[in-house]
Structure formats: structure tokens, C-alpha cells
Amino acid sequence: MTKKFSKDHEWVQMQGDHVMVGITDYAQSSLGDIVFVELPESNREIKAGEACAVVESVKAASDIYAPISGKVIESNDTIVDNPALVNSNPEGDAWFFTMTVADPAEVDALMDEAAYKAYIETL
């Protein structure tokens, strides 16, 4: 399954009729050692660009923005219990939540991996 990326450094990966959402390696590296994660509740409706989760590191707190619109299905309690997992495996086991896809065009509008890598080189 290929990932798509937002300019806010979130990734989405299609999982059948829904997506898995997390933050990129670039994001976790910029944040530093993550010490706290707050995730959205199941069934919460979120719009693309809306703040829906919080990550706190030793440096700062940062909002996580929904890369697409939809409804939260499940949050990953593992990273709430072990926030450091976000630093060690941000694009794998440390996914944040799964959600429905309100508009597939929003997924299509996200960057592919090559475009995202080119984007972060400009930062």
C-alpha cells in the first residue's frame, strides 16, 4: 500500500475503504523526543486541515491536522501508552488513527512519496 503525504507532515495509507493516519519521520525528527500523545475519539467527524490530535515533545506541543475529511474509526492506544514509539517507528506501528474517507479526491490531492521528499528539501 502506498502512502500519501500532506504539507503538514501527516501521512495516509489506504486500508480498504478507510485510511490509516500518522506523522512522518520528518515530523517526529523535527519534534524531538515525544513524551505525550492525545488522539481523537472514535466517531469524531473531522474536516481536512482541522486540528485533531496533539503531540508533545521535550521541545514543544504541536497540533496534528487531519489530512482528509472523514470520521475517526479507531485510535492507536499503543502510542498513548508509549509515546516514544512515534520517534522509533512513525510510519509504521506508531500510526495515530484510522478514519473513513468522506471524499476520495482529498486523498488523490495529497503528495506521493517523491513529491513529499522534494517538498521537505525546500524547508
PDB file of N, CA and C in Angstrom, residues 11-104:
ATOM      1  N   TRP A  11       0.793  11.474   7.102  1.00  0.00           N
ATOM      2  CA  TRP A  11       0.672  10.517   6.005  1.00  0.00           C
ATOM      3  C   TRP A  11      -0.657   9.784   6.129  1.00  0.00           C
ATOM      4  N   VAL A  12      -1.160   9.311   5.008  1.00  0.00           N
ATOM      5  CA  VAL A  12      -2.331   8.438   4.981  1.00  0.00           C
ATOM      6  C   VAL A  12      -1.989   7.221   4.143  1.00  0.00           C
ATOM      7  N   GLN A  13      -2.544   6.104   4.547  1.00  0.00           N
ATOM      8  CA  GLN A  13      -2.361   4.868   3.788  1.00  0.00           C
ATOM      9  C   GLN A  13      -3.720   4.202   3.671  1.00  0.00           C
ATOM     10  N   MET A  14      -4.125   3.912   2.445  1.00  0.00           N
ATOM     11  CA  MET A  14      -5.421   3.255   2.224  1.00  0.00           C
ATOM     12  C   MET A  14      -5.422   1.857   2.845  1.00  0.00           C
ATOM     13  N   GLN A  15      -6.514   1.544   3.508  1.00  0.00           N
ATOM     14  CA  GLN A  15      -6.721   0.231   4.122  1.00  0.00           C
ATOM     15  C   GLN A  15      -8.142  -0.205   3.742  1.00  0.00           C
ATOM     16  N   GLY A  16      -8.320  -0.650   2.506  1.00  0.00           N
ATOM     17  CA  GLY A  16      -9.667  -0.982   2.041  1.00  0.00           C
ATOM     18  C   GLY A  16     -10.462   0.295   1.815  1.00  0.00           C
ATOM     19  N   ASP A  17     -11.571   0.460   2.570  1.00  0.00           N
ATOM     20  CA  ASP A  17     -12.430   1.633   2.374  1.00  0.00           C
ATOM     21  C   ASP A  17     -12.139   2.747   3.379  1.00  0.00           C
ATOM     22  N   HIS A  18     -11.046   2.629   4.140  1.00  0.00           N
ATOM     23  CA  HIS A  18     -10.672   3.675   5.088  1.00  0.00           C
ATOM     24  C   HIS A  18      -9.158   3.921   5.004  1.00  0.00           C
ATOM     25  N   VAL A  19      -8.681   4.906   5.761  1.00  0.00           N
ATOM     26  CA  VAL A  19      -7.254   5.202   5.758  1.00  0.00           C
ATOM     27  C   VAL A  19      -6.690   5.140   7.169  1.00  0.00           C
ATOM     28  N   MET A  20      -5.406   4.835   7.236  1.00  0.00           N
ATOM     29  CA  MET A  20      -4.621   4.921   8.458  1.00  0.00           C
ATOM     30  C   MET A  20      -3.861   6.244   8.372  1.00  0.00           C
ATOM     31  N   VAL A  21      -3.772   6.973   9.493  1.00  0.00           N
ATOM     32  CA  VAL A  21      -3.141   8.294   9.516  1.00  0.00           C
ATOM     33  C   VAL A  21      -2.028   8.311  10.559  1.00  0.00           C
ATOM     34  N   GLY A  22      -0.920   8.962  10.226  1.00  0.00           N
ATOM     35  CA  GLY A  22       0.175   9.125  11.173  1.00  0.00           C
ATOM     36  C   GLY A  22       0.998  10.340  10.803  1.00  0.00           C
ATOM     37  N   ILE A  23       2.098  10.545  11.528  1.00  0.00           N
ATOM     38  CA  ILE A  23       3.001  11.641  11.181  1.00  0.00           C
ATOM     39  C   ILE A  23       4.261  11.069  10.534  1.00  0.00           C
ATOM     40  N   THR A  24       4.913  11.896   9.758  1.00  0.00           N
ATOM     41  CA  THR A  24       6.081  11.450   9.003  1.00  0.00           C
ATOM     42  C   THR A  24       7.340  11.400   9.871  1.00  0.00           C
ATOM     43  N   ASP A  25       8.344  10.737   9.342  1.00  0.00           N
ATOM     44  CA  ASP A  25       9.641  10.699  10.006  1.00  0.00           C
ATOM     45  C   ASP A  25      10.207  12.115  10.139  1.00  0.00           C
ATOM     46  N   TYR A  26       9.994  12.939   9.120  1.00  0.00           N
ATOM     47  CA  TYR A  26      10.445  14.339   9.177  1.00  0.00           C
ATOM     48  C   TYR A  26       9.802  15.051  10.371  1.00  0.00           C
ATOM     49  N   ALA A  27       8.504  14.840  10.572  1.00  0.00           N
ATOM     50  CA  ALA A  27       7.785  15.495  11.674  1.00  0.00           C
ATOM     51  C   ALA A  27       8.323  15.050  13.025  1.00  0.00           C
ATOM     52  N   GLN A  28       8.481  13.737  13.221  1.00  0.00           N
ATOM     53  CA  GLN A  28       8.953  13.262  14.531  1.00  0.00           C
ATOM     54  C   GLN A  28      10.375  13.737  14.783  1.00  0.00           C
ATOM     55  N   SER A  29      11.191  13.803  13.741  1.00  0.00           N
ATOM     56  CA  SER A  29      12.568  14.266  13.876  1.00  0.00           C
ATOM     57  C   SER A  29      12.599  15.747  14.265  1.00  0.00           C
ATOM     58  N   SER A  30      11.714  16.535  13.678  1.00  0.00           N
ATOM     59  CA  SER A  30      11.632  17.964  13.995  1.00  0.00           C
ATOM     60  C   SER A  30      11.150  18.200  15.420  1.00  0.00           C
ATOM     61  N   LEU A  31      10.260  17.330  15.890  1.00  0.00           N
ATOM     62  CA  LEU A  31       9.694  17.483  17.229  1.00  0.00           C
ATOM     63  C   LEU A  31      10.669  17.111  18.335  1.00  0.00           C
ATOM     64  N   GLY A  32      11.516  16.136  18.082  1.00  0.00           N
ATOM     65  CA  GLY A  32      12.405  15.634  19.137  1.00  0.00           C
ATOM     66  C   GLY A  32      11.718  14.541  19.935  1.00  0.00           C
ATOM     67  N   ASP A  33      12.213  14.276  21.138  1.00  0.00           N
ATOM     68  CA  ASP A  33      11.703  13.168  21.951  1.00  0.00           C
ATOM     69  C   ASP A  33      10.246  13.410  22.347  1.00  0.00           C
ATOM     70  N   ILE A  34       9.356  12.553  21.851  1.00  0.00           N
ATOM     71  CA  ILE A  34       7.918  12.697  22.113  1.00  0.00           C
ATOM     72  C   ILE A  34       7.578  12.059  23.455  1.00  0.00           C
ATOM     73  N   VAL A  35       6.870  12.838  24.290  1.00  0.00           N
ATOM     74  CA  VAL A  35       6.573  12.394  25.653  1.00  0.00           C
ATOM     75  C   VAL A  35       5.075  12.242  25.922  1.00  0.00           C
ATOM     76  N   PHE A  36       4.219  12.744  25.009  1.00  0.00           N
ATOM     77  CA  PHE A  36       2.776  12.676  25.229  1.00  0.00           C
ATOM     78  C   PHE A  36       2.062  12.738  23.885  1.00  0.00           C
ATOM     79  N   VAL A  37       0.998  11.931  23.750  1.00  0.00           N
ATOM     80  CA  VAL A  37       0.176  11.943  22.542  1.00  0.00           C
ATOM     81  C   VAL A  37      -1.286  11.957  22.961  1.00  0.00           C
ATOM     82  N   GLU A  38      -2.073  12.845  22.368  1.00  0.00           N
ATOM     83  CA  GLU A  38      -3.524  12.870  22.576  1.00  0.00           C
ATOM     84  C   GLU A  38      -4.184  12.631  21.227  1.00  0.00           C
ATOM     85  N   LEU A  39      -5.057  11.638  21.163  1.00  0.00           N
ATOM     86  CA  LEU A  39      -5.675  11.233  19.899  1.00  0.00           C
ATOM     87  C   LEU A  39      -7.168  11.528  19.899  1.00  0.00           C
ATOM     88  N   PRO A  40      -7.776  11.626  18.712  1.00  0.00           N
ATOM     89  CA  PRO A  40      -9.215  11.898  18.638  1.00  0.00           C
ATOM     90  C   PRO A  40     -10.040  10.682  19.066  1.00  0.00           C
ATOM     91  N   GLU A  41     -11.249  10.953  19.550  1.00  0.00           N
ATOM     92  CA  GLU A  41     -12.155   9.884  19.964  1.00  0.00           C
ATOM     93  C   GLU A  41     -12.800   9.235  18.740  1.00  0.00           C
ATOM     94  N   SER A  42     -13.156   7.964  18.894  1.00  0.00           N
ATOM     95  CA  SER A  42     -13.871   7.253  17.828  1.00  0.00           C
ATOM     96  C   SER A  42     -15.174   7.973  17.510  1.00  0.00           C
ATOM     97  N   ASN A  43     -15.565   7.908  16.259  1.00  0.00           N
ATOM     98  CA  ASN A  43     -16.790   8.514  15.723  1.00  0.00           C
ATOM     99  C   ASN A  43     -16.732  10.027  15.597  1.00  0.00           C
ATOM    100  N   ARG A  44     -15.597  10.643  15.912  1.00  0.00           N
ATOM    101  CA  ARG A  44     -15.480  12.092  15.736  1.00  0.00           C
ATOM    102  C   ARG A  44     -15.391  12.420  14.251  1.00  0.00           C
ATOM    103  N   GLU A  45     -16.227  13.332  13.803  1.00  0.00           N
ATOM    104  CA  GLU A  45     -16.174  13.824  12.426  1.00  0.00           C
ATOM    105  C   GLU A  45     -15.093  14.899  12.359  1.00  0.00           C
ATOM    106  N   ILE A  46     -14.169  14.760  11.421  1.00  0.00           N
ATOM    107  CA  ILE A  46     -13.126  15.767  11.258  1.00  0.00           C
ATOM    108  C   ILE A  46     -13.052  16.212   9.804  1.00  0.00           C
ATOM    109  N   LYS A  47     -12.695  17.450   9.628  1.00  0.00           N
ATOM    110  CA  LYS A  47     -12.552  18.036   8.291  1.00  0.00           C
ATOM    111  C   LYS A  47     -11.068  18.151   7.957  1.00  0.00           C
ATOM    112  N   ALA A  48     -10.751  18.066   6.688  1.00  0.00           N
ATOM    113  CA  ALA A  48      -9.363  18.235   6.242  1.00  0.00           C
ATOM    114  C   ALA A  48      -8.827  19.567   6.757  1.00  0.00           C
ATOM    115  N   GLY A  49      -7.630  19.533   7.339  1.00  0.00           N
ATOM    116  CA  GLY A  49      -6.992  20.733   7.860  1.00  0.00           C
ATOM    117  C   GLY A  49      -7.336  21.057   9.305  1.00  0.00           C
ATOM    118  N   GLU A  50      -8.280  20.316   9.889  1.00  0.00           N
ATOM    119  CA  GLU A  50      -8.686  20.559  11.271  1.00  0.00           C
ATOM    120  C   GLU A  50      -7.703  19.910  12.248  1.00  0.00           C
ATOM    121  N   ALA A  51      -7.358  20.631  13.317  1.00  0.00           N
ATOM    122  CA  ALA A  51      -6.521  20.041  14.370  1.00  0.00           C
ATOM    123  C   ALA A  51      -7.316  18.921  15.022  1.00  0.00           C
ATOM    124  N   CYS A  52      -6.719  17.725  15.100  1.00  0.00           N
ATOM    125  CA  CYS A  52      -7.483  16.583  15.609  1.00  0.00           C
ATOM    126  C   CYS A  52      -6.699  15.748  16.618  1.00  0.00           C
ATOM    127  N   ALA A  53      -5.422  16.037  16.796  1.00  0.00           N
ATOM    128  CA  ALA A  53      -4.599  15.305  17.757  1.00  0.00           C
ATOM    129  C   ALA A  53      -3.488  16.260  18.220  1.00  0.00           C
ATOM    130  N   VAL A  54      -2.824  15.869  19.317  1.00  0.00           N
ATOM    131  CA  VAL A  54      -1.743  16.685  19.869  1.00  0.00           C
ATOM    132  C   VAL A  54      -0.559  15.777  20.172  1.00  0.00           C
ATOM    133  N   VAL A  55       0.628  16.289  19.860  1.00  0.00           N
ATOM    134  CA  VAL A  55       1.867  15.600  20.208  1.00  0.00           C
ATOM    135  C   VAL A  55       2.696  16.578  21.029  1.00  0.00           C
ATOM    136  N   GLU A  56       3.203  16.118  22.163  1.00  0.00           N
ATOM    137  CA  GLU A  56       4.099  16.951  22.964  1.00  0.00           C
ATOM    138  C   GLU A  56       5.458  16.283  23.020  1.00  0.00           C
ATOM    139  N   SER A  57       6.469  17.107  22.805  1.00  0.00           N
ATOM    140  CA  SER A  57       7.839  16.622  22.903  1.00  0.00           C
ATOM    141  C   SER A  57       8.541  17.416  23.984  1.00  0.00           C
ATOM    142  N   VAL A  58       9.799  17.105  24.210  1.00  0.00           N
ATOM    143  CA  VAL A  58      10.570  17.868  25.183  1.00  0.00           C
ATOM    144  C   VAL A  58      10.764  19.304  24.704  1.00  0.00           C
ATOM    145  N   LYS A  59      10.595  19.546  23.400  1.00  0.00           N
ATOM    146  CA  LYS A  59      10.753  20.879  22.822  1.00  0.00           C
ATOM    147  C   LYS A  59       9.469  21.701  22.869  1.00  0.00           C
ATOM    148  N   ALA A  60       8.332  21.097  22.480  1.00  0.00           N
ATOM    149  CA  ALA A  60       7.099  21.868  22.315  1.00  0.00           C
ATOM    150  C   ALA A  60       5.897  20.950  22.130  1.00  0.00           C
ATOM    151  N   ALA A  61       4.704  21.545  22.195  1.00  0.00           N
ATOM    152  CA  ALA A  61       3.473  20.838  21.848  1.00  0.00           C
ATOM    153  C   ALA A  61       3.113  21.217  20.415  1.00  0.00           C
ATOM    154  N   SER A  62       2.554  20.279  19.686  1.00  0.00           N
ATOM    155  CA  SER A  62       2.226  20.535  18.291  1.00  0.00           C
ATOM    156  C   SER A  62       0.902  19.873  17.940  1.00  0.00           C
ATOM    157  N   ASP A  63       0.044  20.610  17.227  1.00  0.00           N
ATOM    158  CA  ASP A  63      -1.205  20.024  16.739  1.00  0.00           C
ATOM    159  C   ASP A  63      -0.917  19.133  15.545  1.00  0.00           C
ATOM    160  N   ILE A  64      -1.724  18.101  15.426  1.00  0.00           N
ATOM    161  CA  ILE A  64      -1.707  17.223  14.262  1.00  0.00           C
ATOM    162  C   ILE A  64      -2.998  17.517  13.509  1.00  0.00           C
ATOM    163  N   TYR A  65      -2.896  17.758  12.203  1.00  0.00           N
ATOM    164  CA  TYR A  65      -4.041  18.162  11.403  1.00  0.00           C
ATOM    165  C   TYR A  65      -4.545  17.000  10.548  1.00  0.00           C
ATOM    166  N   ALA A  66      -5.858  16.921  10.408  1.00  0.00           N
ATOM    167  CA  ALA A  66      -6.454  15.878   9.572  1.00  0.00           C
ATOM    168  C   ALA A  66      -6.053  16.111   8.116  1.00  0.00           C
ATOM    169  N   PRO A  67      -5.440  15.126   7.474  1.00  0.00           N
ATOM    170  CA  PRO A  67      -5.046  15.302   6.078  1.00  0.00           C
ATOM    171  C   PRO A  67      -6.244  15.242   5.121  1.00  0.00           C
ATOM    172  N   ILE A  68      -7.331  14.602   5.569  1.00  0.00           N
ATOM    173  CA  ILE A  68      -8.560  14.497   4.771  1.00  0.00           C
ATOM    174  C   ILE A  68      -9.754  14.586   5.720  1.00  0.00           C
ATOM    175  N   SER A  69     -10.946  14.676   5.143  1.00  0.00           N
ATOM    176  CA  SER A  69     -12.178  14.694   5.931  1.00  0.00           C
ATOM    177  C   SER A  69     -12.720  13.276   6.082  1.00  0.00           C
ATOM    178  N   GLY A  70     -13.375  13.024   7.217  1.00  0.00           N
ATOM    179  CA  GLY A  70     -13.987  11.732   7.458  1.00  0.00           C
ATOM    180  C   GLY A  70     -14.327  11.563   8.921  1.00  0.00           C
ATOM    181  N   LYS A  71     -14.591  10.321   9.314  1.00  0.00           N
ATOM    182  CA  LYS A  71     -14.948  10.014  10.698  1.00  0.00           C
ATOM    183  C   LYS A  71     -13.913   9.063  11.275  1.00  0.00           C
ATOM    184  N   VAL A  72     -13.452   9.368  12.493  1.00  0.00           N
ATOM    185  CA  VAL A  72     -12.468   8.528  13.164  1.00  0.00           C
ATOM    186  C   VAL A  72     -13.097   7.166  13.482  1.00  0.00           C
ATOM    187  N   ILE A  73     -12.384   6.113  13.123  1.00  0.00           N
ATOM    188  CA  ILE A  73     -12.838   4.752  13.412  1.00  0.00           C
ATOM    189  C   ILE A  73     -12.183   4.250  14.693  1.00  0.00           C
ATOM    190  N   GLU A  74     -10.870   4.383  14.757  1.00  0.00           N
ATOM    191  CA  GLU A  74     -10.107   3.828  15.881  1.00  0.00           C
ATOM    192  C   GLU A  74      -8.841   4.646  16.085  1.00  0.00           C
ATOM    193  N   SER A  75      -8.461   4.832  17.342  1.00  0.00           N
ATOM    194  CA  SER A  75      -7.191   5.469  17.673  1.00  0.00           C
ATOM    195  C   SER A  75      -6.218   4.410  18.167  1.00  0.00           C
ATOM    196  N   ASN A  76      -4.931   4.683  18.019  1.00  0.00           N
ATOM    197  CA  ASN A  76      -3.884   3.737  18.389  1.00  0.00           C
ATOM    198  C   ASN A  76      -3.458   3.986  19.843  1.00  0.00           C
ATOM    199  N   ASP A  77      -4.094   3.290  20.777  1.00  0.00           N
ATOM    200  CA  ASP A  77      -3.791   3.475  22.197  1.00  0.00           C
ATOM    201  C   ASP A  77      -2.356   3.098  22.549  1.00  0.00           C
ATOM    202  N   THR A  78      -1.709   2.300  21.722  1.00  0.00           N
ATOM    203  CA  THR A  78      -0.330   1.898  21.988  1.00  0.00           C
ATOM    204  C   THR A  78       0.583   3.114  22.093  1.00  0.00           C
ATOM    205  N   ILE A  79       0.364   4.129  21.229  1.00  0.00           N
ATOM    206  CA  ILE A  79       1.247   5.298  21.283  1.00  0.00           C
ATOM    207  C   ILE A  79       0.869   6.265  22.408  1.00  0.00           C
ATOM    208  N   VAL A  80      -0.356   6.148  22.917  1.00  0.00           N
ATOM    209  CA  VAL A  80      -0.729   6.935  24.094  1.00  0.00           C
ATOM    210  C   VAL A  80       0.038   6.388  25.302  1.00  0.00           C
ATOM    211  N   ASP A  81       0.107   5.051  25.393  1.00  0.00           N
ATOM    212  CA  ASP A  81       0.818   4.392  26.490  1.00  0.00           C
ATOM    213  C   ASP A  81       2.333   4.456  26.327  1.00  0.00           C
ATOM    214  N   ASN A  82       2.809   4.535  25.078  1.00  0.00           N
ATOM    215  CA  ASN A  82       4.240   4.535  24.797  1.00  0.00           C
ATOM    216  C   ASN A  82       4.552   5.573  23.707  1.00  0.00           C
ATOM    217  N   PRO A  83       4.513   6.885  24.051  1.00  0.00           N
ATOM    218  CA  PRO A  83       4.713   7.933  23.044  1.00  0.00           C
ATOM    219  C   PRO A  83       6.047   7.853  22.306  1.00  0.00           C
ATOM    220  N   ALA A  84       7.068   7.295  22.932  1.00  0.00           N
ATOM    221  CA  ALA A  84       8.387   7.198  22.293  1.00  0.00           C
ATOM    222  C   ALA A  84       8.345   6.351  21.021  1.00  0.00           C
ATOM    223  N   LEU A  85       7.338   5.493  20.894  1.00  0.00           N
ATOM    224  CA  LEU A  85       7.192   4.673  19.689  1.00  0.00           C
ATOM    225  C   LEU A  85       7.048   5.558  18.448  1.00  0.00           C
ATOM    226  N   VAL A  86       6.477   6.760  18.619  1.00  0.00           N
ATOM    227  CA  VAL A  86       6.333   7.681  17.487  1.00  0.00           C
ATOM    228  C   VAL A  86       7.709   8.074  16.952  1.00  0.00           C
ATOM    229  N   ASN A  87       8.700   8.210  17.826  1.00  0.00           N
ATOM    230  CA  ASN A  87      10.057   8.528  17.381  1.00  0.00           C
ATOM    231  C   ASN A  87      10.715   7.350  16.678  1.00  0.00           C
ATOM    232  N   SER A  88      10.457   6.147  17.153  1.00  0.00           N
ATOM    233  CA  SER A  88      11.173   4.992  16.607  1.00  0.00           C
ATOM    234  C   SER A  88      10.515   4.388  15.370  1.00  0.00           C
ATOM    235  N   ASN A  89       9.195   4.561  15.197  1.00  0.00           N
ATOM    236  CA  ASN A  89       8.527   3.933  14.059  1.00  0.00           C
ATOM    237  C   ASN A  89       7.340   4.776  13.588  1.00  0.00           C
ATOM    238  N   PRO A  90       7.572   6.047  13.191  1.00  0.00           N
ATOM    239  CA  PRO A  90       6.469   6.954  12.888  1.00  0.00           C
ATOM    240  C   PRO A  90       5.622   6.556  11.687  1.00  0.00           C
ATOM    241  N   GLU A  91       6.206   5.848  10.750  1.00  0.00           N
ATOM    242  CA  GLU A  91       5.450   5.496   9.552  1.00  0.00           C
ATOM    243  C   GLU A  91       5.091   4.011   9.526  1.00  0.00           C
ATOM    244  N   GLY A  92       5.063   3.414  10.728  1.00  0.00           N
ATOM    245  CA  GLY A  92       4.706   2.002  10.849  1.00  0.00           C
ATOM    246  C   GLY A  92       3.769   1.786  12.015  1.00  0.00           C
ATOM    247  N   ASP A  93       4.279   1.123  13.070  1.00  0.00           N
ATOM    248  CA  ASP A  93       3.449   0.774  14.230  1.00  0.00           C
ATOM    249  C   ASP A  93       2.906   1.983  14.983  1.00  0.00           C
ATOM    250  N   ALA A  94       3.500   3.151  14.793  1.00  0.00           N
ATOM    251  CA  ALA A  94       3.080   4.342  15.533  1.00  0.00           C
ATOM    252  C   ALA A  94       2.057   5.180  14.749  1.00  0.00           C
ATOM    253  N   TRP A  95       1.169   4.506  14.014  1.00  0.00           N
ATOM    254  CA  TRP A  95       0.072   5.219  13.354  1.00  0.00           C
ATOM    255  C   TRP A  95      -0.803   5.858  14.436  1.00  0.00           C
ATOM    256  N   PHE A  96      -1.503   6.932  14.092  1.00  0.00           N
ATOM    257  CA  PHE A  96      -2.293   7.676  15.070  1.00  0.00           C
ATOM    258  C   PHE A  96      -3.744   7.202  15.140  1.00  0.00           C
ATOM    259  N   PHE A  97      -4.402   7.128  13.978  1.00  0.00           N
ATOM    260  CA  PHE A  97      -5.803   6.695  13.969  1.00  0.00           C
ATOM    261  C   PHE A  97      -6.194   6.241  12.570  1.00  0.00           C
ATOM    262  N   THR A  98      -7.324   5.543  12.502  1.00  0.00           N
ATOM    263  CA  THR A  98      -7.909   5.182  11.221  1.00  0.00           C
ATOM    264  C   THR A  98      -9.188   5.989  11.074  1.00  0.00           C
ATOM    265  N   MET A  99      -9.557   6.263   9.818  1.00  0.00           N
ATOM    266  CA  MET A  99     -10.750   7.066   9.576  1.00  0.00           C
ATOM    267  C   MET A  99     -11.385   6.709   8.243  1.00  0.00           C
ATOM    268  N   THR A 100     -12.673   7.027   8.127  1.00  0.00           N
ATOM    269  CA  THR A 100     -13.363   6.863   6.859  1.00  0.00           C
ATOM    270  C   THR A 100     -12.896   7.956   5.909  1.00  0.00           C
ATOM    271  N   VAL A 101     -13.194   7.786   4.644  1.00  0.00           N
ATOM    272  CA  VAL A 101     -12.826   8.765   3.623  1.00  0.00           C
ATOM    273  C   VAL A 101     -14.111   9.424   3.124  1.00  0.00           C
ATOM    274  N   ALA A 102     -14.314  10.700   3.472  1.00  0.00           N
ATOM    275  CA  ALA A 102     -15.518  11.407   3.034  1.00  0.00           C
ATOM    276  C   ALA A 102     -15.466  11.721   1.545  1.00  0.00           C
ATOM    277  N   ASP A 103     -14.266  12.054   1.039  1.00  0.00           N
ATOM    278  CA  ASP A 103     -14.104  12.449  -0.352  1.00  0.00           C
ATOM    279  C   ASP A 103     -12.788  11.885  -0.893  1.00  0.00           C
ATOM    280  N   PRO A 104     -12.857  10.831  -1.717  1.00  0.00           N
ATOM    281  CA  PRO A 104     -11.626  10.232  -2.246  1.00  0.00           C
ATOM    282  C   PRO A 104     -10.731  11.229  -2.988  1.00  0.00           C
TER     283      PRO A 104
END
